[in-house]
CSV table of C-alpha atoms in Angstrom, one decimal:
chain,number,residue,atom,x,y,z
A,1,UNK,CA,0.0,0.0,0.0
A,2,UNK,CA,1.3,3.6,-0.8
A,3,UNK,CA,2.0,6.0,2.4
A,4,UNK,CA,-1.3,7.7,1.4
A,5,UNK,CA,-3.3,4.4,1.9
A,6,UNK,CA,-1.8,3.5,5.2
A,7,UNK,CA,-2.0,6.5,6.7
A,8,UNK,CA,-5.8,7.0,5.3
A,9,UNK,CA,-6.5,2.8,6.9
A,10,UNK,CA,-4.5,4.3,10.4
A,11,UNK,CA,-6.9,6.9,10.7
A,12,UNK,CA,-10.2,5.3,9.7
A,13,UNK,CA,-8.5,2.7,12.8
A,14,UNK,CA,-8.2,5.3,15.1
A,15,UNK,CA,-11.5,7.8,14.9
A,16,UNK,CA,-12.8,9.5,18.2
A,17,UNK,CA,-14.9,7.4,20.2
A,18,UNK,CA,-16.2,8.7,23.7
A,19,UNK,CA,-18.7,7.0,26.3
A,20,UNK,CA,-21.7,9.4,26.0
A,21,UNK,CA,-25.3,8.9,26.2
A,22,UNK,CA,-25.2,12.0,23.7
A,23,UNK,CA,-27.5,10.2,20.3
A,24,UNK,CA,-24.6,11.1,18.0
A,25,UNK,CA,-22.0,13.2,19.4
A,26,UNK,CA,-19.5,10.7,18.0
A,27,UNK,CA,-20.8,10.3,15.0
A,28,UNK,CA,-20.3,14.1,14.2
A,29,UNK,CA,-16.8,13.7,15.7
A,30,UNK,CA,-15.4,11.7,13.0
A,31,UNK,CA,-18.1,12.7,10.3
A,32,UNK,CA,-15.7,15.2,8.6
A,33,UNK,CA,-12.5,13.0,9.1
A,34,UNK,CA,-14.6,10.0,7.2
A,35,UNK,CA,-15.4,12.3,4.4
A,36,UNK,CA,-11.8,12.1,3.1
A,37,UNK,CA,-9.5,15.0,1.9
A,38,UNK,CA,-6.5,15.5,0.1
A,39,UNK,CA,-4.4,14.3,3.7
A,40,UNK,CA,-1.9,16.9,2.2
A,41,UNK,CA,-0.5,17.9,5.6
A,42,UNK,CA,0.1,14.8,7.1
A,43,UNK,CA,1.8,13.5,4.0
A,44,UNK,CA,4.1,16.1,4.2
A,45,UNK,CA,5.1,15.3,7.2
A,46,UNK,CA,5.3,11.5,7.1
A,47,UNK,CA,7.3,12.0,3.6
A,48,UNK,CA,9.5,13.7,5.9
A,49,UNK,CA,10.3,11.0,7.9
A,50,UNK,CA,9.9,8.3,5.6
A,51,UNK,CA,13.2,10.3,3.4
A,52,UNK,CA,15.5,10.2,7.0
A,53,UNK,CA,14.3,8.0,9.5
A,54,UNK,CA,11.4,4.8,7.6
A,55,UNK,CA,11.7,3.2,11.3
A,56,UNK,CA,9.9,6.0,12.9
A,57,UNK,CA,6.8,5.9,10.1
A,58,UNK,CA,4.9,3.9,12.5
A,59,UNK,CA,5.2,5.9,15.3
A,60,UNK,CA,4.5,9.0,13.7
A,61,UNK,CA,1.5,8.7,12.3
A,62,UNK,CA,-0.5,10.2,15.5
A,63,UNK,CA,1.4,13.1,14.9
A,64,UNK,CA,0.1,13.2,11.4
A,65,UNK,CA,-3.0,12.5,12.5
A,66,UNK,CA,-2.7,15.8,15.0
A,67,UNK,CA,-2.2,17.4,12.4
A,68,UNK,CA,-4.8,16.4,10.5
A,69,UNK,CA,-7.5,16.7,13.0
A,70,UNK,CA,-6.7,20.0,14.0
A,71,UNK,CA,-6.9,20.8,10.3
A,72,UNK,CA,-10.1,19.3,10.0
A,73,UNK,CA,-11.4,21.2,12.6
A,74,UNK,CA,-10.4,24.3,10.9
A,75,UNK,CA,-12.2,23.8,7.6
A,76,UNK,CA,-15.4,22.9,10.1
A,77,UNK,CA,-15.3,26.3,11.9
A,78,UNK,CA,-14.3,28.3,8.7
A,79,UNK,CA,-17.8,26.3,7.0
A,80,UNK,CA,-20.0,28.3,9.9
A,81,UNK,CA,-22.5,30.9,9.3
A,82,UNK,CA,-20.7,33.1,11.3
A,83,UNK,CA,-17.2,32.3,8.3
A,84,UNK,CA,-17.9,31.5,5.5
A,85,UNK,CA,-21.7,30.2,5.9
A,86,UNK,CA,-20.9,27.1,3.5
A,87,UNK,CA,-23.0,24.1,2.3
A,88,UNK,CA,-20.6,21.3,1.2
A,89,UNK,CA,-17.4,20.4,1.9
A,90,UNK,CA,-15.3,17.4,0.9
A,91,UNK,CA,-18.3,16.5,-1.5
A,92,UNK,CA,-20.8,15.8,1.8
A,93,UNK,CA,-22.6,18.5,3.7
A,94,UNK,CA,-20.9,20.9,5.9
A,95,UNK,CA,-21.0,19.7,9.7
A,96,UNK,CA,-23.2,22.5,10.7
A,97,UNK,CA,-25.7,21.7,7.4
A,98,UNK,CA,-25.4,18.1,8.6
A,99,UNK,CA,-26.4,18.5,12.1
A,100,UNK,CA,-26.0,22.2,13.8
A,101,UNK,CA,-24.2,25.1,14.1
A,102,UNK,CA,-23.8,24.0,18.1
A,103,UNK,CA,-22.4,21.1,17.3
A,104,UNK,CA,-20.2,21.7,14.8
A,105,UNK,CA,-18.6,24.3,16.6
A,106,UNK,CA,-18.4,22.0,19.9
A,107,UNK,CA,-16.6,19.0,17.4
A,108,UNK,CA,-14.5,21.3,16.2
A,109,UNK,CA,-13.0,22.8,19.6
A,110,UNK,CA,-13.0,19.0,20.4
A,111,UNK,CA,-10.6,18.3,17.2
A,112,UNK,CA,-8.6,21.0,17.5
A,113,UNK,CA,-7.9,19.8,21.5
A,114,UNK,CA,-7.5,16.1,20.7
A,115,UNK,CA,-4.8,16.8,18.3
A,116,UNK,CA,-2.7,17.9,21.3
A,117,UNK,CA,-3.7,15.1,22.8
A,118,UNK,CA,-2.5,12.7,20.0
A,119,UNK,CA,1.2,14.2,20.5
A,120,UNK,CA,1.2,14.3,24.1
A,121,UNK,CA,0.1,10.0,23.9
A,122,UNK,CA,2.6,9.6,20.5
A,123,UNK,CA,5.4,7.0,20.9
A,124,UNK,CA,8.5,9.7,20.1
A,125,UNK,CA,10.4,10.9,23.3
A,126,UNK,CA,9.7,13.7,25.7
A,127,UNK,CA,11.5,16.5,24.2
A,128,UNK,CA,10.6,15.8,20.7
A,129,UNK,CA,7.0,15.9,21.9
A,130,UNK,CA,7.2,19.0,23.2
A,131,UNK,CA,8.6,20.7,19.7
A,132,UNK,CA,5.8,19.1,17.9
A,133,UNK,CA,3.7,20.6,20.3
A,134,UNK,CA,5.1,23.9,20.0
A,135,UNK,CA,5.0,24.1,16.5
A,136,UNK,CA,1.5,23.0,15.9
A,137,UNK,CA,0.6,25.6,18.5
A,138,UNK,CA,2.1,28.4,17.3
A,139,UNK,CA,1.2,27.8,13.5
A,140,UNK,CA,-2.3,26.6,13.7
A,141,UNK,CA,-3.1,29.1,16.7
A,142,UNK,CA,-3.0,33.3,17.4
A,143,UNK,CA,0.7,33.2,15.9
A,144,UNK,CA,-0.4,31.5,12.5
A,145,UNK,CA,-4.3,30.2,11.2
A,146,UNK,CA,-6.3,31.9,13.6
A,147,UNK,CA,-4.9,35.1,13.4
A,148,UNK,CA,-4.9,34.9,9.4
A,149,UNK,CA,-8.4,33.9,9.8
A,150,UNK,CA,-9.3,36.7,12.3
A,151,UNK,CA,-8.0,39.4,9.5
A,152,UNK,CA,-9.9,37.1,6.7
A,153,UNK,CA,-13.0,37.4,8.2
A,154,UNK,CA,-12.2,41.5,9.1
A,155,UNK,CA,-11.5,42.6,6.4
A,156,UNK,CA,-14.1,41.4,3.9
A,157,UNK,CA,-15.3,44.1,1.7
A,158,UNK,CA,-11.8,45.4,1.9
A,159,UNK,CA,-9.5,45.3,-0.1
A,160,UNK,CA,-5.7,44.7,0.5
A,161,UNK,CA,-2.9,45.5,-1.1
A,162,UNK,CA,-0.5,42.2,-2.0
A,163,UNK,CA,1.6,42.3,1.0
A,164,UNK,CA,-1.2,42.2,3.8
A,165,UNK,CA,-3.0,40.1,0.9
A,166,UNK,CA,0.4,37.5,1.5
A,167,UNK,CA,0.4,38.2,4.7
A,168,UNK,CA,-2.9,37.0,5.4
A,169,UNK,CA,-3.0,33.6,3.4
A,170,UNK,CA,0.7,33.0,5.0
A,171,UNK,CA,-0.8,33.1,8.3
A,172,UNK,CA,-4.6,31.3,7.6
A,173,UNK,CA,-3.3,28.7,5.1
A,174,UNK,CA,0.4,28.7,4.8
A,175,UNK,CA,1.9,28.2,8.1
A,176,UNK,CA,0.4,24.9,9.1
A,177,UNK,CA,1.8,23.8,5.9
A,178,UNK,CA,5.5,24.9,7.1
A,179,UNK,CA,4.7,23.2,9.9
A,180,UNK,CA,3.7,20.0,8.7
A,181,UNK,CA,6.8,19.3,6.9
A,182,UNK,CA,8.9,21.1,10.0
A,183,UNK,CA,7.5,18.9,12.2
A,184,UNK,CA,8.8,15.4,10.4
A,185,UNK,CA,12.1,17.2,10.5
A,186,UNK,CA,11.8,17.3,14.0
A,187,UNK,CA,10.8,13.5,14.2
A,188,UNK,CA,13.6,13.1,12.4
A,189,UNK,CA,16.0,15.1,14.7
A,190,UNK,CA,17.6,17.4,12.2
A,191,UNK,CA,19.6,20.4,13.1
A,192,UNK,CA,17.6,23.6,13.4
A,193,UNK,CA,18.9,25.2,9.7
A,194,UNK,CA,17.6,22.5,7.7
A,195,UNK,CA,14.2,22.4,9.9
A,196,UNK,CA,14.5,26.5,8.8
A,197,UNK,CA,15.0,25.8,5.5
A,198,UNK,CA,12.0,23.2,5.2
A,199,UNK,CA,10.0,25.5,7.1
A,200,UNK,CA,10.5,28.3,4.3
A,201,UNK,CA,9.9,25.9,1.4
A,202,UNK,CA,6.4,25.0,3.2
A,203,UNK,CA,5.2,28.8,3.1
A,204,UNK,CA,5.7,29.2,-0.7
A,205,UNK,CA,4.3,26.3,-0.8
A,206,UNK,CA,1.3,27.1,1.5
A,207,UNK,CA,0.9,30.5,-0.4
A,208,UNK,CA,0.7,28.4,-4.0
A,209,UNK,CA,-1.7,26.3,-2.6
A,210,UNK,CA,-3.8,29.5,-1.9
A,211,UNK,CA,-3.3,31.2,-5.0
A,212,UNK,CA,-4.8,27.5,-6.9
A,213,UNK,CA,-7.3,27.3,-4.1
A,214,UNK,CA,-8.8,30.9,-5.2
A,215,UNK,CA,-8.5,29.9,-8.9
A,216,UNK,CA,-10.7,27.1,-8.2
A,217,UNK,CA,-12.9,29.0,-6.3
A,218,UNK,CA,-13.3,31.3,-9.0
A,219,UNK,CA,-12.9,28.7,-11.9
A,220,UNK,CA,-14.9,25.5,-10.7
A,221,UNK,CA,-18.1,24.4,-10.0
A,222,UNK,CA,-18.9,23.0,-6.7
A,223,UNK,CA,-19.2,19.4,-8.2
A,224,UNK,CA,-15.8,18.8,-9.3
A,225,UNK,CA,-14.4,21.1,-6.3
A,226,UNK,CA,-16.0,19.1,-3.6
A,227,UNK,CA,-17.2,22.4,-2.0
A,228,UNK,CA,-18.9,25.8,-1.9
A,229,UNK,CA,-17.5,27.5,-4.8
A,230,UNK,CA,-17.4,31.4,-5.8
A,231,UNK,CA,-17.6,31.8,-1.9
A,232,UNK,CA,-15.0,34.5,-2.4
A,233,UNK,CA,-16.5,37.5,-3.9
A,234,UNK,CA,-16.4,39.8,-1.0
A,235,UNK,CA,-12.7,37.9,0.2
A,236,UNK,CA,-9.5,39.2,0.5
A,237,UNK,CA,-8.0,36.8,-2.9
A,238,UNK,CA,-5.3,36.7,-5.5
A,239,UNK,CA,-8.0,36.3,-8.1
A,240,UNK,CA,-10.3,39.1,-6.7
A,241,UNK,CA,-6.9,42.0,-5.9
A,242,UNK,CA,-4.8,40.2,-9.5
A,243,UNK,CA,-7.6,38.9,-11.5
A,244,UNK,CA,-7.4,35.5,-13.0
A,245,UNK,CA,-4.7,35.9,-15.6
A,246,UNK,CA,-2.7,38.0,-12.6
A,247,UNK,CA,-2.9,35.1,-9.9
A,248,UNK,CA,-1.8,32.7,-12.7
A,249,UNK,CA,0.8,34.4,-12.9
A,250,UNK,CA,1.8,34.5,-9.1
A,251,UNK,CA,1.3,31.0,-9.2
A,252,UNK,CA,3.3,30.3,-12.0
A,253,UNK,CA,6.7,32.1,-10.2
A,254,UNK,CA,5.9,30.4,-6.8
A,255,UNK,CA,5.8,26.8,-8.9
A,256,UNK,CA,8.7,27.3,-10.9
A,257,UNK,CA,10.7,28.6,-7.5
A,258,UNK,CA,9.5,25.8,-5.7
A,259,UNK,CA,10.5,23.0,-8.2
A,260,UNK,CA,13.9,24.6,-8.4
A,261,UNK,CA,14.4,24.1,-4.4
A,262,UNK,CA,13.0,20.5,-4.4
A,263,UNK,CA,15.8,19.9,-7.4
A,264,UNK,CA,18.1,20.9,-4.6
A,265,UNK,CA,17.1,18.3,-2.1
A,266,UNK,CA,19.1,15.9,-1.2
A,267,UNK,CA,18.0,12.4,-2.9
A,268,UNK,CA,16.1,10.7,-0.4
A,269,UNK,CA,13.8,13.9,0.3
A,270,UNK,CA,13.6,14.6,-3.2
A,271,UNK,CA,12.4,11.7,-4.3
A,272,UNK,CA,10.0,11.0,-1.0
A,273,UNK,CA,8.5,14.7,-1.6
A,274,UNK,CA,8.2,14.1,-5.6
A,275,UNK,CA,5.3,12.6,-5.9
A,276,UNK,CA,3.5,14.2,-3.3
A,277,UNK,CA,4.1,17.8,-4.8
A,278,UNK,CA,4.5,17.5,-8.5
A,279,UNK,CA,0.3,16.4,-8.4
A,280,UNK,CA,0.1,20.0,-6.6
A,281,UNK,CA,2.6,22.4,-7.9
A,282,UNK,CA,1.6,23.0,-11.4
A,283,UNK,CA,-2.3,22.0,-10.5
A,284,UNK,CA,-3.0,25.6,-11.5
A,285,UNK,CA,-2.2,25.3,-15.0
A,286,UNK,CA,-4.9,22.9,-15.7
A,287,UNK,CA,-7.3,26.1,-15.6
A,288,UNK,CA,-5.4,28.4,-17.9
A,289,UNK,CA,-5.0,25.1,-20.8
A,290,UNK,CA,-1.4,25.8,-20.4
């Protein structure tokens, strides 16, 4: 089985399950994590380790999964009303269409808690436990994804120029990607300039993943998305400040910088990371027939 499909049967193997007379509490717990996705994050990561250190796969897929879950619960609270007020994700109904806007903000604080959780339980020492935790707190929290969101949601209706515009999708979207592949440095034990330098690659490629993300916003219908589509008209995005052609563009330089720094890999994390990335890196282009 690939990496993808092991990690997808450890998950499915270890979904949330809580004694509760609640009628289906856990059933909305895992509802969002059944419904699939992309498991781009924790693929990061485990490629990662997988490159440096195979023997540690195993015990690093809770931390993948951490990483998943509190991205999961991410999408579920930026799906609410209160957000972005959306009606499918991942192809099924959004969490608070399925059941309620009570509940799917309650399974969300739950994921997002758990995921500490799954580090703090993770078969990897002490002191690399407590990096991991570090890092997926201050990316996916008020130094990284919430605050990108908090200025999201702000300043809608308003438009910003490209450097808040980065600066936003860098924090909402971008650094959890750095992190993910940071933190299977980390795993891995490698010294702090090459964690740096893996961290760096992550944010252009958290910002490309953006860029494509509001082309297909723009360009797709919600069928073949999976989700709410042309949800971004009054959004902060490269398509709405650049225009289509313009965030093409942006895209284009990011991919073409990108694929230059994984050519400079070393072999082993070049050709773990390869396949993974070259499916997303130049997915933009399929919109321009280029």
């Amino acid at each position: 089985m690939s990496l993808k499909e092991n990690f997808e049967k450890y998950l499915l193997s270890n979904l949330i399950n809580v004694e509760s007379f609640h009628p289906y509490f856990n059933e909305a717990l895992n509802y969002m994590l059944k419904a699939g996705g992309k498991r781009f994050r924790p693929l990061l990561l485990l490629n990662v380790v997988k490159a440096y250190e195979p023997l540690l796969l195993k015990n690093s897929y809770p931390i993948a999964a951490a990483i998943e879950f509190l991205h999961t619960y991410s999408l579920i609270h930026d799906d609410l009303p209160s957000m972005d007020n959306a009606d499918l994700r991942r192809g099924y109904k959004t969490l608070h269409k399925k059941y309620d806007e009570t509940t799917a903000i309650l399974v969300g604080d739950a994921l997002n808690t758990h995921s500490f959780y799954l580090i703090s339980t993770a078969p990897l020492s002490s002191d690399v436990k407590t990096k991991l935790s570090y890092e997926l707190s201050y990316n996916g929290g008020i130094y990284g994804m919430v605050l990108g969101q908090a200025i999201d949601c702000y300043f809608e209706n308003k438009i910003l120029d490209i450097e808040k515009l980065k600066f936003l999708h860098i924090h909402k979207t971008a650094k959890l990607i750095a992190a993910s592949l940071k933190m299977g440095a980390i795993i891995c034990e490698k010294d702090e300039d090459f964690q740096n330098r893996l961290y760096n690659f992550g944010i252009d490629l958290g910002l490309l993943f953006q860029i494509q993300d509001d082309l297909i916003d723009s360009l797709e219908d919600e069928k073949s998305a999976g989700k709410t589509t042309s949800n971004d008209t009054n959004k902060n995005s490269f398509v709405n400040l650049l225009g289509v052609d313009g965030a093409y563009n942006e895209a284009e330089k990011l991919a073409l910088k990108l694929e230059n720094e994984l050519n400079s890999f070393d072999k082993n994390l070049k050709e773990s990371l390869e396949n993974l990335l070259t499916e997303y890196i130049f997915r933009h282009r399929k919109f321009m027939n280029k």
